Coordinates of C-alpha atoms in Angstrom, one line a residue:
M1 CA 0.0 0.0 0.0
T2 CA 1.2 3.5 -0.7
T3 CA 3.1 5.1 2.1
L4 CA 0.7 7.3 4.0
R5 CA 1.7 11.0 4.5
S6 CA 0.1 14.0 6.0
R7 CA -2.1 16.6 4.4
I8 CA -0.5 19.0 6.8
I9 CA 2.9 18.4 5.5
A10 CA 1.7 18.8 1.9
W11 CA 0.3 22.2 2.9
A12 CA 3.5 23.1 4.8
G13 CA 5.5 22.0 1.8
R14 CA 3.4 24.2 -0.4
M15 CA 4.0 27.1 1.9
Y16 CA 7.7 26.5 1.9
L17 CA 7.9 26.1 -1.9
A18 CA 5.7 29.1 -2.7
R19 CA 7.8 31.4 -0.5
T20 CA 11.1 30.1 -1.7
R21 CA 10.1 30.4 -5.4
R22 CA 9.4 34.1 -4.8
K23 CA 13.1 34.4 -3.9
G24 CA 14.1 33.1 -7.3
F25 CA 14.8 29.4 -6.7
D26 CA 13.0 26.7 -8.6
L27 CA 12.3 24.1 -6.0
S28 CA 9.5 22.3 -7.9
R29 CA 11.4 19.0 -7.5
M30 CA 11.9 19.3 -3.8
S31 CA 9.8 16.9 -1.7
F32 CA 11.1 17.9 1.7
L33 CA 11.1 20.5 4.4
P34 CA 13.9 21.7 6.6
E35 CA 15.0 19.0 9.1
S36 CA 14.0 21.1 12.0
V37 CA 10.4 20.9 10.8
L38 CA 10.5 17.2 9.9
M39 CA 12.2 16.1 13.1
P40 CA 8.9 15.8 15.1
L41 CA 7.6 13.5 12.3
R42 CA 10.5 11.0 12.5
R43 CA 10.8 8.0 14.7
E44 CA 13.1 5.2 15.5
G45 CA 10.9 2.1 15.5
L46 CA 8.0 2.9 17.9
D47 CA 9.8 5.8 19.6
P48 CA 10.1 9.4 18.6
V49 CA 13.6 10.3 17.7
G50 CA 15.9 11.1 20.6
E51 CA 16.2 14.7 19.3
L52 CA 12.6 15.4 20.1
G53 CA 13.1 14.5 23.8
A54 CA 16.3 16.5 23.9
V55 CA 14.5 19.5 22.5
R56 CA 11.7 19.1 25.1
E57 CA 14.1 18.8 28.0
K58 CA 16.0 21.9 26.9
A59 CA 12.8 24.0 26.4
P60 CA 9.2 22.9 26.0
I61 CA 8.7 25.7 23.3
T62 CA 11.3 26.2 20.6
K63 CA 11.5 28.5 17.7
L64 CA 12.2 26.6 14.5
P65 CA 14.7 28.1 12.0
V66 CA 12.5 27.9 8.9
P67 CA 12.9 30.0 5.7
I68 CA 9.6 31.9 5.9
A69 CA 8.7 35.3 7.2
A70 CA 6.5 34.2 10.1
N71 CA 7.9 32.8 13.4
V72 CA 7.3 29.0 13.7
W73 CA 7.2 27.5 17.1
L74 CA 7.5 23.8 18.1
V75 CA 5.7 23.0 21.3
T76 CA 6.8 19.7 22.9
G77 CA 5.8 20.0 26.6
Y78 CA 2.6 18.4 27.9
D79 CA 1.3 21.4 29.8
E80 CA 2.3 23.8 27.0
V81 CA 0.6 21.8 24.3
K82 CA -2.6 21.7 26.4
Q83 CA -2.4 25.5 26.8
V84 CA -2.1 26.1 23.0
L85 CA -4.8 23.6 22.0
G86 CA -7.1 24.9 24.7
K87 CA -6.9 28.5 23.7
A88 CA -9.3 28.6 20.7
N89 CA -9.8 32.3 21.1
S90 CA -6.1 33.0 20.9
F91 CA -5.2 30.6 18.1
S92 CA -6.9 30.1 14.7
S93 CA -7.0 26.8 12.8
D94 CA -9.0 28.2 9.9
F95 CA -8.0 27.2 6.4
T96 CA -8.0 30.9 5.3
N97 CA -4.7 31.2 7.0
L98 CA -3.2 29.1 4.3
V99 CA -4.9 30.9 1.4
G100 CA -2.6 33.1 -0.7
S101 CA 0.4 33.4 1.5
A102 CA 0.6 29.6 1.9
G103 CA 0.1 29.0 -1.8
A104 CA -3.3 27.4 -1.4
G105 CA -6.5 28.5 -3.0
A106 CA -9.8 29.0 -1.3
E107 CA -11.4 26.3 -3.6
Q108 CA -9.0 23.8 -2.0
N109 CA -10.6 24.1 1.4
P110 CA -11.5 20.5 2.4
G111 CA -14.2 21.6 4.8
G112 CA -14.9 19.7 8.0
L113 CA -13.9 20.5 11.5
G114 CA -10.1 20.4 11.4
F115 CA -9.6 23.7 9.6
A116 CA -12.5 25.7 11.0
D117 CA -12.8 28.2 13.8
P118 CA -15.9 29.1 15.9
P119 CA -18.7 29.9 15.1
V120 CA -18.5 27.7 12.0
H121 CA -16.6 24.9 13.9
T122 CA -19.2 25.1 16.7
R123 CA -22.2 24.7 14.4
L124 CA -20.6 21.8 12.4
R125 CA -19.5 20.0 15.5
R126 CA -23.0 20.2 17.0
L127 CA -24.2 18.3 13.9
L128 CA -21.7 15.5 14.5
T129 CA -21.6 15.2 18.2
P130 CA -25.0 13.5 18.7
E131 CA -24.0 10.8 16.2
F132 CA -20.9 10.0 18.4
T133 CA -22.6 9.7 21.7
M134 CA -22.4 6.3 23.4
R135 CA -26.2 5.8 22.8
R136 CA -25.8 6.3 19.0
L137 CA -22.5 4.4 18.8
G138 CA -24.0 1.5 20.7
R139 CA -25.9 0.5 17.6
L140 CA -22.5 -0.2 16.0
T141 CA -21.1 -2.4 18.8
P142 CA -22.4 -5.7 17.5
R143 CA -21.3 -4.9 14.0
I144 CA -17.8 -4.0 15.2
H145 CA -17.4 -7.3 16.9
E146 CA -18.7 -9.1 13.7
I147 CA -16.2 -7.2 11.6
V148 CA -13.4 -8.2 13.9
E149 CA -14.4 -11.8 13.8
E150 CA -14.7 -11.7 10.0
R151 CA -11.2 -10.4 9.8
L152 CA -9.8 -13.0 12.2
D153 CA -11.4 -15.7 10.0
A154 CA -9.8 -14.1 6.9
M155 CA -6.4 -14.2 8.7
A156 CA -6.9 -17.8 9.6
A157 CA -7.7 -18.6 6.0
A158 CA -4.7 -16.7 4.7
G159 CA -2.4 -18.5 7.1
K160 CA -3.8 -22.0 6.9
N161 CA -0.8 -23.5 5.1
G162 CA 1.7 -21.9 7.5
E163 CA 2.2 -18.9 5.3
P164 CA 2.9 -15.5 6.9
V165 CA -0.1 -13.3 7.3
D166 CA 0.1 -9.5 7.1
I167 CA -1.8 -8.0 10.0
V168 CA -1.8 -4.6 8.3
Q169 CA -3.6 -5.8 5.1
H170 CA -5.8 -8.5 6.7
F171 CA -6.7 -6.9 10.0
A172 CA -5.7 -3.3 10.7
L173 CA -6.8 -1.7 7.4
P174 CA -10.1 -3.5 6.8
I175 CA -11.6 -3.0 10.3
P176 CA -11.8 0.8 10.5
S177 CA -12.6 1.0 6.8
L178 CA -15.6 -1.3 7.2
V179 CA -16.7 0.5 10.4
I180 CA -16.6 3.8 8.7
C181 CA -18.8 2.4 5.9
E182 CA -21.3 1.3 8.6
L183 CA -21.1 4.7 10.4
L184 CA -21.5 6.9 7.3
G185 CA -24.0 4.6 5.6
V186 CA -22.0 4.2 2.4
P187 CA -21.7 1.0 0.3
Y188 CA -19.3 -1.7 1.4
E189 CA -17.9 -2.0 -2.1
D190 CA -16.5 1.5 -1.9
R191 CA -14.0 0.3 0.8
A192 CA -11.1 0.1 -1.7
D193 CA -11.7 3.8 -2.7
F194 CA -11.7 4.8 0.9
E195 CA -8.3 3.3 1.4
R196 CA -6.9 4.7 -1.9
L197 CA -8.1 8.2 -1.3
S198 CA -6.8 8.2 2.3
A199 CA -3.4 7.0 1.1
A200 CA -3.1 9.5 -1.7
R201 CA -3.9 12.6 0.3
F202 CA -1.2 11.8 2.8
D203 CA 1.6 11.2 0.3
L204 CA 4.2 13.8 0.9
F205 CA 6.5 12.8 -1.9
S206 CA 3.9 13.1 -4.6
G207 CA 3.7 16.8 -3.7
A208 CA 0.9 19.1 -2.6
N209 CA -1.0 19.0 -5.9
A210 CA -1.4 15.3 -5.6
S211 CA -2.7 15.6 -2.0
F212 CA -5.2 18.4 -3.0
G213 CA -6.3 16.2 -6.0
A214 CA -7.1 13.3 -3.7
I215 CA -9.0 15.6 -1.3
S216 CA -11.0 17.0 -4.3
E217 CA -11.8 13.5 -5.5
S218 CA -12.9 12.4 -2.0
L219 CA -15.1 15.5 -1.7
S220 CA -16.6 14.8 -5.1
Y221 CA -17.3 11.2 -4.1
F222 CA -19.1 12.3 -0.9
R223 CA -21.1 14.9 -2.7
D224 CA -22.6 12.1 -4.8
I225 CA -23.3 10.1 -1.5
V226 CA -24.9 13.2 0.0
K227 CA -27.1 13.6 -3.0
K228 CA -28.3 10.1 -2.7
Q229 CA -28.9 10.5 1.1
R230 CA -31.0 13.6 0.4
E231 CA -33.2 11.6 -1.8
N232 CA -33.4 8.6 0.5
P233 CA -31.9 9.1 3.9
G234 CA -30.5 6.0 5.5
D235 CA -29.7 5.1 9.1
G236 CA -26.1 6.1 8.9
L237 CA -24.5 9.3 10.1
L238 CA -25.2 11.2 6.9
G239 CA -28.8 10.0 6.7
M240 CA -29.4 10.9 10.3
I241 CA -28.1 14.5 9.8
V242 CA -30.2 14.9 6.7
K243 CA -33.3 13.7 8.6
E244 CA -32.7 15.9 11.7
H245 CA -31.3 19.0 10.1
G246 CA -32.5 19.0 6.5
D247 CA -31.6 22.1 4.4
S248 CA -30.0 23.9 7.4
V249 CA -26.8 22.0 6.5
S250 CA -25.5 22.3 2.9
D251 CA -24.3 19.5 0.7
E252 CA -20.8 20.9 0.7
E253 CA -20.8 21.0 4.5
L254 CA -22.0 17.4 4.7
A255 CA -19.4 16.2 2.2
G256 CA -16.7 18.0 4.2
L257 CA -17.9 16.4 7.4
A258 CA -17.9 12.9 5.8
D259 CA -14.5 13.5 4.4
G260 CA -13.2 14.5 7.8
V261 CA -14.7 11.3 9.4
L262 CA -12.9 9.3 6.7
T263 CA -9.6 11.1 7.2
G264 CA -9.7 11.1 11.0
G265 CA -11.2 7.7 11.6
F266 CA -9.6 5.4 9.1
E267 CA -5.9 6.0 9.0
T268 CA -5.4 6.7 12.7
T269 CA -7.2 3.6 13.9
A270 CA -5.6 1.4 11.3
S271 CA -2.1 2.6 12.5
M272 CA -3.1 2.0 16.1
L273 CA -4.3 -1.5 15.4
A274 CA -1.1 -2.5 13.6
L275 CA 1.4 -0.8 16.0
G276 CA -0.5 -1.9 19.1
A277 CA -0.3 -5.5 17.9
L278 CA 3.4 -5.1 17.4
V279 CA 3.9 -3.8 21.0
L280 CA 2.1 -6.9 22.3
L281 CA 4.0 -9.2 20.0
Q282 CA 7.3 -7.9 21.3
D283 CA 6.3 -8.3 24.9
P284 CA 5.2 -11.8 25.9
E285 CA 4.2 -10.7 29.4
H286 CA 1.7 -8.1 28.1
F287 CA 0.5 -10.5 25.3
A288 CA -0.3 -13.1 27.8
A289 CA -2.0 -10.6 30.2
I290 CA -4.4 -9.2 27.6
K291 CA -5.2 -12.7 26.4
A292 CA -6.0 -14.0 29.8
E293 CA -8.0 -11.0 31.1
S294 CA -11.7 -10.7 30.6
D295 CA -11.9 -7.6 32.8
D296 CA -13.0 -4.6 30.8
D297 CA -11.0 -2.3 33.1
T298 CA -7.8 -4.2 32.3
V299 CA -8.4 -4.0 28.6
D300 CA -9.2 -0.3 28.9
R301 CA -5.9 0.4 30.7
Y302 CA -4.0 -1.4 27.9
V303 CA -5.8 0.6 25.2
E304 CA -5.2 3.9 26.9
E305 CA -1.5 3.2 27.5
L306 CA -1.1 2.1 23.9
L307 CA -2.8 5.3 22.8
R308 CA -0.4 7.4 24.9
Y309 CA 2.7 5.4 24.1
L310 CA 2.2 5.3 20.4
T311 CA 0.4 8.7 19.8
V312 CA 0.2 7.9 16.1
V313 CA -1.1 11.5 15.2
Q314 CA 2.3 13.0 15.9
V315 CA 1.6 16.7 15.3
A316 CA -1.7 18.6 15.7
F317 CA -3.0 20.8 12.8
P318 CA -1.0 24.1 12.8
R319 CA -2.3 26.9 14.9
F320 CA -2.0 30.6 14.0
A321 CA -1.7 33.2 16.8
R322 CA -4.5 35.7 16.7
E323 CA -2.8 38.0 19.2
D324 CA 0.3 38.5 21.2
L325 CA 0.4 36.2 24.2
E326 CA 2.7 34.2 26.4
I327 CA 2.8 30.4 26.6
G328 CA 5.1 28.7 29.1
G329 CA 7.0 31.9 29.6
V330 CA 7.6 32.4 25.9
G331 CA 6.3 35.3 24.0
I332 CA 4.3 34.5 20.9
S333 CA 3.4 37.2 18.4
S334 CA 0.2 37.6 16.4
G335 CA 0.6 35.8 13.1
D336 CA 3.1 33.3 14.4
V337 CA 2.6 29.6 13.5
V338 CA 2.6 27.1 16.3
L339 CA 3.1 23.3 15.8
C340 CA 2.2 21.1 18.7
S341 CA 4.0 17.8 19.0
L342 CA 1.5 15.4 20.5
S343 CA 4.0 12.5 20.5
G344 CA 6.5 14.7 22.3
A345 CA 4.0 15.9 24.9
D346 CA 2.8 12.3 25.7
R347 CA 6.3 11.3 26.5
D348 CA 7.0 14.3 28.8
G349 CA 8.8 13.3 31.9
K350 CA 6.7 15.7 33.9
L351 CA 3.8 13.1 33.7
G352 CA 5.8 10.5 35.6
P353 CA 8.8 8.2 35.5
E354 CA 10.0 6.3 32.4
M355 CA 7.4 7.8 30.0
E356 CA 9.4 6.3 27.2
R357 CA 8.4 2.8 28.4
F358 CA 5.0 1.0 27.8
D359 CA 3.4 0.4 31.2
P360 CA -0.4 -0.2 31.4
S361 CA -0.2 0.0 35.2
R362 CA 0.8 3.6 35.3
N363 CA -1.6 6.3 36.5
V364 CA -1.0 9.6 34.6
P365 CA -3.1 12.5 33.4
S366 CA -5.1 12.1 30.3
H367 CA -3.0 11.5 27.1
L368 CA -3.2 13.8 24.1
A369 CA -3.5 11.1 21.4
F370 CA -6.9 12.5 20.4
G371 CA -5.8 16.1 20.8
Y372 CA -7.3 18.6 23.2
G373 CA -9.8 21.4 23.3
I374 CA -12.5 22.2 20.8
H375 CA -10.6 20.2 18.1
R376 CA -10.3 17.0 20.1
C377 CA -11.2 14.1 17.9
V378 CA -15.0 13.8 17.8
G379 CA -14.6 10.1 17.0
A380 CA -12.4 9.2 20.0
E381 CA -14.9 6.9 21.6
L382 CA -15.5 5.0 18.3
A383 CA -11.8 4.4 18.0
R384 CA -11.6 3.1 21.5
M385 CA -14.5 0.8 20.8
E386 CA -12.6 -0.7 17.8
L387 CA -9.4 -1.1 19.8
R388 CA -11.1 -2.6 22.8
A389 CA -12.8 -5.2 20.6
A390 CA -9.8 -6.0 18.3
Y391 CA -6.8 -6.4 20.6
P392 CA -8.2 -9.1 22.9
A393 CA -9.9 -10.9 20.1
L394 CA -6.7 -11.1 18.1
V395 CA -4.5 -12.5 20.8
R396 CA -7.1 -15.0 21.9
R397 CA -7.8 -16.3 18.4
F398 CA -4.0 -16.7 17.8
P399 CA -2.3 -17.4 21.1
G400 CA 0.8 -18.7 19.4
M401 CA 1.1 -15.7 17.0
R402 CA 4.7 -14.5 16.5
L403 CA 6.5 -12.2 14.2
A404 CA 7.5 -13.6 10.8
A405 CA 10.3 -11.0 10.3
A406 CA 13.1 -9.7 12.5
P407 CA 12.1 -6.5 14.2
E408 CA 14.9 -4.6 12.6
D409 CA 13.6 -5.6 9.1
L410 CA 10.1 -4.1 9.7
E411 CA 9.4 -1.1 7.5
F412 CA 7.9 1.9 9.3
R413 CA 6.8 5.2 7.7
K414 CA 9.8 7.4 7.5
L415 CA 8.0 10.7 7.5
S416 CA 4.3 11.1 8.4
I417 CA 2.0 13.0 10.6
V418 CA 0.1 9.7 11.2
Y419 CA 2.8 7.2 12.1
G420 CA 2.5 3.6 11.1
I421 CA 4.0 0.5 9.7
E422 CA 3.9 -0.7 6.1
S423 CA 3.4 -4.4 6.9
L424 CA 3.4 -6.6 9.9
P425 CA 3.9 -10.3 8.8
V426 CA 3.2 -12.9 11.5
H427 CA 3.0 -16.7 11.8
L428 CA -0.3 -17.6 13.5
D429 CA 0.9 -20.7 15.3
N430 CA 4.2 -21.9 17.0

């Protein structure tokens, strides 16, 4: 499968290239950003690179030496990241910050929640929030367990002759893809398009235009789905919003919301499923513990610690300072760009001892794997439901499962806002 990259990086790359071209250099073939910007997106196996921790220990807020006019700050401290993400009145996430000066056009706005400020963000989130309450999500619980069991059957069939089975392809990717189909109320046969569009939009090395093209294609697809839901509303998320809100929400807004659910709910959960499985495979004690436990609280602790330890969404969407203010003793000026390292914040030693280690028994403040503040992931509980169902079922179905490749030979994404692994081959039995 195509390496998954970040829409954010594509936009940041577009910003960098546009500004540098105005200085007279043709960088159309460049597919990278300065290392200072890329460093928070790099890892060594499951861990953020050591430089990220070193930067955090030196100062939780650091000015990045990037070749653009505005100041760009990297925030790596847990408390400081929460301050930035919690100050929606002081920082803007709106797409218009990228129009013109960042080389993006207004027509390329993907819509949805991620690049919207109040009051637009407030109104759109109110449309989605009822569909993500436990009561509404409860209707998906039986189907989630069915999907997990179906994927376990598929894994068993693929490995029946002793051949290695790829957890990514047979388990981690299909589960969230199928769940999103159920949630949105779109055809199962469109699952392949979901995966392709999600991959293409995150491909840094194909350039910003390819990423915007994938977003445009995705929005076009969802406009067609919305049109059908207008004519015959179903019981999925789109159909329910149409039934309850009618013409008060436009087709464009609905398409953007659906695209956001795809973007936020597919890639992140798929990465968590694969990387979480790898953590368990590399630690026989934890593998045995989650296999033996039927206690929901124990499974919950494992899931929450995996979310913190892995923090697959490495950097939050960029924030743009609306005013002069101070965060963690550092002065930030109006117009400055602030990048919050979620993976760095979740490893902050201020939270407790040995935060670089996976330890489900620890008792620490809430992690930032789903973000914080008004832009905290609206689908967080759905992701938890999938992880809680998948991990125990996987290790119980295949108690003798083991890696089919040396850990040093596994291929991780080299540069991505959503971290992950390309494939995870396993033998199902000893």
